[in-house]
Amino acid sequence: MKEVKIVTKDLTLHYGQKMALNSINIQIPEKEVTAFIGPSGCGKSTFLRSLNRMNDLIPSVHIKGEILIDGLNIYEKKIDVVNLRKKIGMVFQKSNPFAKSIFENIAYGPRINGINDKKKLTEIVETSLKNAAIWDEVKDRLPDSALGLSGGQQQRLCIARTLAVQPEIILMDEPASALDPISTGKIEELIFELKKNYTIVIVTHNMQQAARVSDHTAFFYLGELIEYGKTRKIFTSPDIKQTEEYITGRFG
Amino acid sequence: MRLKNKLIGGSIITASALSVVLILAIIVIILVVTIIGGKDTLSWKFLTSFPTDGMMKGGIFPAIYGTALLVIVMSLAAVPFGAITAIYLTEYAHEKSWIAQTIRFAVRTLATVPSIIFGLFGLGFFIKYVGGGMDHLFMGGQLKWAQPNLLWGSLTMALLTLPVVIVSVEEAIRTVPRELREASLALGATKWQTIKKVVIPGSISGIMTGTILAVSRGAGEVAPILFTGAAYYLATLPTSVSDQFMNLGYHIYVLSTQSSNVDQTLPIQFATTLVLLMLTFTLNLTAVLIRSRLRRRIK
Amino acid sequence: MNSDYKKTAYTFTAESLRKKFRFSEYFAEKLITSVAFLSIAIIILIFFFVFRESLPAFKSVSKTKAQTTEAAVNKPESYGGNEAAAEQKPETYNGAEPSAAPQKPETYTGADSETTANKPESYGVVKDSALSEKEVNPDGNLVSSESSGGEGSLSSLFSNEWYPVSENPRYGLIPLFVGTLKVTLIAMLFAAPVAILAALFSSAFAPAWLREWIKPAIELLAGFPSVVIGFFALMVMATFLQNVFGYETRLNSFVGGIAMALAAIPVIFTITEDALTAVPATYSEASLALGATKWQTAVFVTLPAATPGIFAAVLLGVGRVFGETMIALMATGNAALSSLNPFESVRTLAATIGAEMAEVVFGDMHYGVLFLIGSILFIFNFTLNALAEFYVKVRLVRKIQGRGA
């Protein structure tokens, strides 16, 4: 096992009075893909959104416990959320490009970081698009609106947009759930490529996908982390009955 | 029994349908009467020339010009302030907080304050208090600002149209998908950067609708400017915000009730009404169209 | 190219992620928040300044009759040079008039040329009634001017006579109130049923495609400037209605009321329509499932469930009519009579302000009384709005939740 990147200690999260996550303890390794699986409403997306403090946007959310990244508690008071999010990219379930050109979508992140030099921006845009394996498809239409791209292309554009900010961790919230099999395949290939350089956490309710792309799998159920381990182990000989039942499709 | 039921039902439906027909008929009648009464007088010359013979003849150019200046200065004040208030209500305030609730109540109250009250306020606050203060401070007590003028009339009108802008912009901001805000924040943008680069560009059409509706409202209202800046007749066009101005609505009011020979200027009155009605009608229609397109986008 | 992303160990450090102070962020938030408070500030300022300007009405209680008369005599120049005004309240407008009047003599002259001559049928205008008050009441509607000699004092506010510019000015608000209430009542009797029925048609009976047309069309009526409606009432409706009903005075509270109803209809329609469509579909479905017809459901289920909203709509409609100025100025005849006959001319509170403010002496009793009327209008409207708000919020929510549960 590689070095550990993210550690949570007794992470408990409430939506108002309702408990959504109950004392989660997990260690997520660096530069590998970790998949969160479980039936909908089990807390896996909520947990993912805690990792870049996206849940801060919801006023009713209360969090107890710790999330350590590189040993640093990101919920500490003096942590700058804006800079934190620059280091932790996020790709959403529904592709959400801005109503701007392809170029400007990618350049958005660098621009808000104060990079306005055209040459440098062009360089970043090209690198990001290449790394997201979409460069060949869009290189001739960079000034066109990103909304004109197909769903799969839009999602890879969103990944490229995330890469342009140079994060270390990429969180993916069911990135392929709205895509056709071919586009899904491309995203999965891309994830495989990206894990060389990034720590990737992916939420999915597609178990085949989890089995295909991830090195580690965590199974969530009703806000609890039921089982966590090597993907191969989870999918072949899980220790806990609930996991087995879910994986074999007996519930969820 | 069933027959009686049918009769009652039929008459209720008929009465309600007739009500709609009545309202629509009134709209059509007002439009048609105004068009018939005004079309012969309305010409390019009428729109571009000054009134002559003590406003008995000639055109209405100064009134159009004055109305245009009024709505421009008004928009410059109302649109930014209205848009910022809308941004506060949607992006910064917590929906349930008492501050947001109080501001919303104030906005709705402002929308129902009679327009003549704005006129009184403009007189008491802008002209006497602010204008008087400015004269005292900058003019050495000489009279310049403590009298009705374009600036005070426009600002008074801006207060009246502020809720129109706020409501439109707020509605538009709410159509900007949450996903886009999240995308921006997840890329490490700050809240203000997100508002500036995602939220505001995404609600441009709403800001436009709000501006159009405000302009339409401001162009048609007369009561607020009765004693804050509108002039009965001016021989020259206003050249600065400290000048008084003529106004289409006020012109109609003056010609139809205050002139010594109402009948003689009747064609001018109808034509002026036609101009004002067409202006506000077109603006409102544009806003309605933009808005319905916007609503379809949400669906 | 992968070297760009090569990381050194432990990049998530307390130093690199230390909370940063971003000035533009801070500044934007503070600025936006303070601008948002503007709406509240405006409401408070309106109340404060309109009320403040009405203080002369209370101050001049002790003023002698002579002084008030002096002001009244100077009235024709009104906005123009007025020594009396300057003496009375030197801080408000001092030095203003002498320079203002000569500069733009043509600007303010028109306002007081409103005469009875051009519209003999319209009952004239009480504003200039210093000379003509006797002619104003040939029917003997008014208490004759000699009978109650108000001294231009506060007590005269409760009298039946509004002669602000007579030699012996009296500021009786009763006729103005009577006039306003009369017009409001007439307007609402016409507007409320029509608007509510139209809303019922639009929300319950009309097919969806028709509804898509009705709503924006009626919203367009809301966009008609009131001066246009006033003009239409003055030039077209007044004559038409006179021919139909055959009454004597061409411009009266009936014409004014109907004209104002046109302004109130869109307000009532829109809010009623919203209230009707806000009634949960489960209500009407339940009713229809029990075998009730469409109209029975609409009248016995949907309409009662939306009562608070409709009530609020009517309240806001009343507010709209109560404060309407231009239509009142143009279509009601502007004679301050306390008659209950709907076919007599009236003068509403708002119209009084609109007609007389431009020519009063700043700071004198008349000026103060006009602002006092403004304060009354504002408070009344504020209360109506608050009441409507309370009704919609509390009652509607409670009603729908209470029944749904």
JSON list of N, CA, C and O in Angstrom, two decimals, chain A residues 4-33:
[
{"chain": "A", "resi": 4, "resn": "VAL", "atom": "N", "xyz": [-0.51, 7.06, 2.79]},
{"chain": "A", "resi": 4, "resn": "VAL", "atom": "CA", "xyz": [-1.89, 7.48, 3.03]},
{"chain": "A", "resi": 4, "resn": "VAL", "atom": "C", "xyz": [-2.03, 8.98, 2.82]},
{"chain": "A", "resi": 4, "resn": "VAL", "atom": "O", "xyz": [-1.20, 9.76, 3.27]},
{"chain": "A", "resi": 5, "resn": "LYS", "atom": "N", "xyz": [-3.09, 9.37, 2.07]},
{"chain": "A", "resi": 5, "resn": "LYS", "atom": "CA", "xyz": [-3.28, 10.79, 1.79]},
{"chain": "A", "resi": 5, "resn": "LYS", "atom": "C", "xyz": [-4.35, 11.40, 2.71]},
{"chain": "A", "resi": 5, "resn": "LYS", "atom": "O", "xyz": [-4.15, 12.45, 3.31]},
{"chain": "A", "resi": 6, "resn": "ILE", "atom": "N", "xyz": [-5.49, 10.73, 2.78]},
{"chain": "A", "resi": 6, "resn": "ILE", "atom": "CA", "xyz": [-6.62, 11.27, 3.54]},
{"chain": "A", "resi": 6, "resn": "ILE", "atom": "C", "xyz": [-6.98, 10.31, 4.66]},
{"chain": "A", "resi": 6, "resn": "ILE", "atom": "O", "xyz": [-7.10, 9.10, 4.44]},
{"chain": "A", "resi": 7, "resn": "VAL", "atom": "N", "xyz": [-7.14, 10.87, 5.84]},
{"chain": "A", "resi": 7, "resn": "VAL", "atom": "CA", "xyz": [-7.55, 10.05, 6.97]},
{"chain": "A", "resi": 7, "resn": "VAL", "atom": "C", "xyz": [-8.74, 10.74, 7.64]},
{"chain": "A", "resi": 7, "resn": "VAL", "atom": "O", "xyz": [-8.72, 11.95, 7.85]},
{"chain": "A", "resi": 8, "resn": "THR", "atom": "N", "xyz": [-9.80, 9.99, 7.92]},
{"chain": "A", "resi": 8, "resn": "THR", "atom": "CA", "xyz": [-10.87, 10.61, 8.72]},
{"chain": "A", "resi": 8, "resn": "THR", "atom": "C", "xyz": [-10.94, 9.91, 10.05]},
{"chain": "A", "resi": 8, "resn": "THR", "atom": "O", "xyz": [-10.71, 8.70, 10.15]},
{"chain": "A", "resi": 9, "resn": "LYS", "atom": "N", "xyz": [-11.25, 10.71, 11.08]},
{"chain": "A", "resi": 9, "resn": "LYS", "atom": "CA", "xyz": [-11.36, 10.15, 12.43]},
{"chain": "A", "resi": 9, "resn": "LYS", "atom": "C", "xyz": [-12.72, 10.47, 13.01]},
{"chain": "A", "resi": 9, "resn": "LYS", "atom": "O", "xyz": [-13.04, 11.64, 13.24]},
{"chain": "A", "resi": 10, "resn": "ASP", "atom": "N", "xyz": [-13.51, 9.47, 13.20]},
{"chain": "A", "resi": 10, "resn": "ASP", "atom": "CA", "xyz": [-14.84, 9.60, 13.81]},
{"chain": "A", "resi": 10, "resn": "ASP", "atom": "C", "xyz": [-15.65, 10.72, 13.17]},
{"chain": "A", "resi": 10, "resn": "ASP", "atom": "O", "xyz": [-16.22, 11.57, 13.85]},
{"chain": "A", "resi": 11, "resn": "LEU", "atom": "N", "xyz": [-15.67, 10.74, 11.85]},
{"chain": "A", "resi": 11, "resn": "LEU", "atom": "CA", "xyz": [-16.39, 11.81, 11.16]},
{"chain": "A", "resi": 11, "resn": "LEU", "atom": "C", "xyz": [-17.90, 11.56, 11.25]},
{"chain": "A", "resi": 11, "resn": "LEU", "atom": "O", "xyz": [-18.41, 10.56, 10.75]},
{"chain": "A", "resi": 12, "resn": "THR", "atom": "N", "xyz": [-18.57, 12.50, 11.89]},
{"chain": "A", "resi": 12, "resn": "THR", "atom": "CA", "xyz": [-20.03, 12.39, 12.03]},
{"chain": "A", "resi": 12, "resn": "THR", "atom": "C", "xyz": [-20.66, 13.65, 11.46]},
{"chain": "A", "resi": 12, "resn": "THR", "atom": "O", "xyz": [-20.18, 14.76, 11.73]},
{"chain": "A", "resi": 13, "resn": "LEU", "atom": "N", "xyz": [-21.70, 13.47, 10.66]},
{"chain": "A", "resi": 13, "resn": "LEU", "atom": "CA", "xyz": [-22.31, 14.63, 10.01]},
{"chain": "A", "resi": 13, "resn": "LEU", "atom": "C", "xyz": [-23.82, 14.60, 10.18]},
{"chain": "A", "resi": 13, "resn": "LEU", "atom": "O", "xyz": [-24.45, 13.55, 10.01]},
{"chain": "A", "resi": 14, "resn": "HIS", "atom": "N", "xyz": [-24.35, 15.75, 10.55]},
{"chain": "A", "resi": 14, "resn": "HIS", "atom": "CA", "xyz": [-25.81, 15.89, 10.70]},
{"chain": "A", "resi": 14, "resn": "HIS", "atom": "C", "xyz": [-26.36, 16.90, 9.71]},
{"chain": "A", "resi": 14, "resn": "HIS", "atom": "O", "xyz": [-25.76, 17.93, 9.49]},
{"chain": "A", "resi": 15, "resn": "TYR", "atom": "N", "xyz": [-27.51, 16.57, 9.13]},
{"chain": "A", "resi": 15, "resn": "TYR", "atom": "CA", "xyz": [-28.32, 17.58, 8.42]},
{"chain": "A", "resi": 15, "resn": "TYR", "atom": "C", "xyz": [-29.38, 18.02, 9.42]},
{"chain": "A", "resi": 15, "resn": "TYR", "atom": "O", "xyz": [-30.36, 17.29, 9.62]},
{"chain": "A", "resi": 16, "resn": "GLY", "atom": "N", "xyz": [-29.20, 19.17, 10.03]},
{"chain": "A", "resi": 16, "resn": "GLY", "atom": "CA", "xyz": [-30.14, 19.56, 11.08]},
{"chain": "A", "resi": 16, "resn": "GLY", "atom": "C", "xyz": [-30.11, 18.52, 12.18]},
{"chain": "A", "resi": 16, "resn": "GLY", "atom": "O", "xyz": [-29.07, 18.28, 12.79]},
{"chain": "A", "resi": 17, "resn": "GLN", "atom": "N", "xyz": [-31.26, 17.85, 12.41]},
{"chain": "A", "resi": 17, "resn": "GLN", "atom": "CA", "xyz": [-31.30, 16.83, 13.46]},
{"chain": "A", "resi": 17, "resn": "GLN", "atom": "C", "xyz": [-30.93, 15.44, 12.93]},
{"chain": "A", "resi": 17, "resn": "GLN", "atom": "O", "xyz": [-30.62, 14.54, 13.68]},
{"chain": "A", "resi": 18, "resn": "LYS", "atom": "N", "xyz": [-30.98, 15.30, 11.60]},
{"chain": "A", "resi": 18, "resn": "LYS", "atom": "CA", "xyz": [-30.84, 13.99, 11.02]},
{"chain": "A", "resi": 18, "resn": "LYS", "atom": "C", "xyz": [-29.37, 13.61, 10.82]},
{"chain": "A", "resi": 18, "resn": "LYS", "atom": "O", "xyz": [-28.60, 14.38, 10.25]},
{"chain": "A", "resi": 19, "resn": "MET", "atom": "N", "xyz": [-29.00, 12.44, 11.29]},
{"chain": "A", "resi": 19, "resn": "MET", "atom": "CA", "xyz": [-27.62, 12.01, 11.13]},
{"chain": "A", "resi": 19, "resn": "MET", "atom": "C", "xyz": [-27.43, 11.42, 9.73]},
{"chain": "A", "resi": 19, "resn": "MET", "atom": "O", "xyz": [-28.18, 10.54, 9.31]},
{"chain": "A", "resi": 20, "resn": "ALA", "atom": "N", "xyz": [-26.41, 11.92, 9.02]},
{"chain": "A", "resi": 20, "resn": "ALA", "atom": "CA", "xyz": [-26.17, 11.42, 7.67]},
{"chain": "A", "resi": 20, "resn": "ALA", "atom": "C", "xyz": [-24.93, 10.54, 7.63]},
{"chain": "A", "resi": 20, "resn": "ALA", "atom": "O", "xyz": [-24.82, 9.64, 6.79]},
{"chain": "A", "resi": 21, "resn": "LEU", "atom": "N", "xyz": [-23.97, 10.84, 8.48]},
{"chain": "A", "resi": 21, "resn": "LEU", "atom": "CA", "xyz": [-22.76, 10.02, 8.53]},
{"chain": "A", "resi": 21, "resn": "LEU", "atom": "C", "xyz": [-22.47, 9.72, 9.99]},
{"chain": "A", "resi": 21, "resn": "LEU", "atom": "O", "xyz": [-22.51, 10.61, 10.84]},
{"chain": "A", "resi": 22, "resn": "ASN", "atom": "N", "xyz": [-22.17, 8.47, 10.28]},
{"chain": "A", "resi": 22, "resn": "ASN", "atom": "CA", "xyz": [-21.96, 8.08, 11.67]},
{"chain": "A", "resi": 22, "resn": "ASN", "atom": "C", "xyz": [-20.54, 7.57, 11.87]},
{"chain": "A", "resi": 22, "resn": "ASN", "atom": "O", "xyz": [-20.21, 6.49, 11.44]},
{"chain": "A", "resi": 23, "resn": "SER", "atom": "N", "xyz": [-19.74, 8.40, 12.47]},
{"chain": "A", "resi": 23, "resn": "SER", "atom": "CA", "xyz": [-18.41, 8.00, 12.93]},
{"chain": "A", "resi": 23, "resn": "SER", "atom": "C", "xyz": [-17.62, 7.22, 11.87]},
{"chain": "A", "resi": 23, "resn": "SER", "atom": "O", "xyz": [-17.33, 6.05, 12.02]},
{"chain": "A", "resi": 24, "resn": "ILE", "atom": "N", "xyz": [-17.29, 7.93, 10.80]},
{"chain": "A", "resi": 24, "resn": "ILE", "atom": "CA", "xyz": [-16.57, 7.28, 9.71]},
{"chain": "A", "resi": 24, "resn": "ILE", "atom": "C", "xyz": [-15.05, 7.33, 9.97]},
{"chain": "A", "resi": 24, "resn": "ILE", "atom": "O", "xyz": [-14.50, 8.40, 10.23]},
{"chain": "A", "resi": 25, "resn": "ASN", "atom": "N", "xyz": [-14.40, 6.19, 9.90]},
{"chain": "A", "resi": 25, "resn": "ASN", "atom": "CA", "xyz": [-12.95, 6.13, 9.98]},
{"chain": "A", "resi": 25, "resn": "ASN", "atom": "C", "xyz": [-12.42, 5.44, 8.74]},
{"chain": "A", "resi": 25, "resn": "ASN", "atom": "O", "xyz": [-12.78, 4.30, 8.46]},
{"chain": "A", "resi": 26, "resn": "ILE", "atom": "N", "xyz": [-11.58, 6.14, 8.00]},
{"chain": "A", "resi": 26, "resn": "ILE", "atom": "CA", "xyz": [-11.11, 5.57, 6.74]},
{"chain": "A", "resi": 26, "resn": "ILE", "atom": "C", "xyz": [-9.73, 6.15, 6.43]},
{"chain": "A", "resi": 26, "resn": "ILE", "atom": "O", "xyz": [-9.40, 7.26, 6.86]},
{"chain": "A", "resi": 27, "resn": "GLN", "atom": "N", "xyz": [-8.93, 5.39, 5.71]},
{"chain": "A", "resi": 27, "resn": "GLN", "atom": "CA", "xyz": [-7.63, 5.88, 5.27]},
{"chain": "A", "resi": 27, "resn": "GLN", "atom": "C", "xyz": [-7.55, 5.71, 3.76]},
{"chain": "A", "resi": 27, "resn": "GLN", "atom": "O", "xyz": [-7.64, 4.60, 3.25]},
{"chain": "A", "resi": 28, "resn": "ILE", "atom": "N", "xyz": [-7.40, 6.83, 3.07]},
{"chain": "A", "resi": 28, "resn": "ILE", "atom": "CA", "xyz": [-7.41, 6.78, 1.61]},
{"chain": "A", "resi": 28, "resn": "ILE", "atom": "C", "xyz": [-5.99, 6.98, 1.09]},
{"chain": "A", "resi": 28, "resn": "ILE", "atom": "O", "xyz": [-5.33, 7.98, 1.41]},
{"chain": "A", "resi": 29, "resn": "PRO", "atom": "N", "xyz": [-5.49, 6.01, 0.31]},
{"chain": "A", "resi": 29, "resn": "PRO", "atom": "CA", "xyz": [-4.09, 6.07, -0.11]},
{"chain": "A", "resi": 29, "resn": "PRO", "atom": "C", "xyz": [-3.86, 7.04, -1.25]},
{"chain": "A", "resi": 29, "resn": "PRO", "atom": "O", "xyz": [-4.77, 7.37, -2.02]},
{"chain": "A", "resi": 30, "resn": "GLU", "atom": "N", "xyz": [-2.62, 7.47, -1.36]},
{"chain": "A", "resi": 30, "resn": "GLU", "atom": "CA", "xyz": [-2.23, 8.45, -2.35]},
{"chain": "A", "resi": 30, "resn": "GLU", "atom": "C", "xyz": [-2.09, 7.80, -3.73]},
{"chain": "A", "resi": 30, "resn": "GLU", "atom": "O", "xyz": [-1.65, 6.67, -3.86]},
{"chain": "A", "resi": 31, "resn": "LYS", "atom": "N", "xyz": [-2.44, 8.57, -4.77]},
{"chain": "A", "resi": 31, "resn": "LYS", "atom": "CA", "xyz": [-2.26, 8.17, -6.16]},
{"chain": "A", "resi": 31, "resn": "LYS", "atom": "C", "xyz": [-2.83, 6.79, -6.46]},
{"chain": "A", "resi": 31, "resn": "LYS", "atom": "O", "xyz": [-2.22, 5.97, -7.14]},
{"chain": "A", "resi": 32, "resn": "GLU", "atom": "N", "xyz": [-3.99, 6.56, -5.89]},
{"chain": "A", "resi": 32, "resn": "GLU", "atom": "CA", "xyz": [-4.73, 5.37, -6.25]},
{"chain": "A", "resi": 32, "resn": "GLU", "atom": "C", "xyz": [-6.19, 5.78, -6.35]},
{"chain": "A", "resi": 32, "resn": "GLU", "atom": "O", "xyz": [-6.57, 6.88, -5.96]},
{"chain": "A", "resi": 33, "resn": "VAL", "atom": "N", "xyz": [-7.00, 4.87, -6.86]},
{"chain": "A", "resi": 33, "resn": "VAL", "atom": "CA", "xyz": [-8.42, 5.18, -6.98]},
{"chain": "A", "resi": 33, "resn": "VAL", "atom": "C", "xyz": [-9.18, 4.47, -5.88]},
{"chain": "A", "resi": 33, "resn": "VAL", "atom": "O", "xyz": [-9.05, 3.26, -5.71]}
]
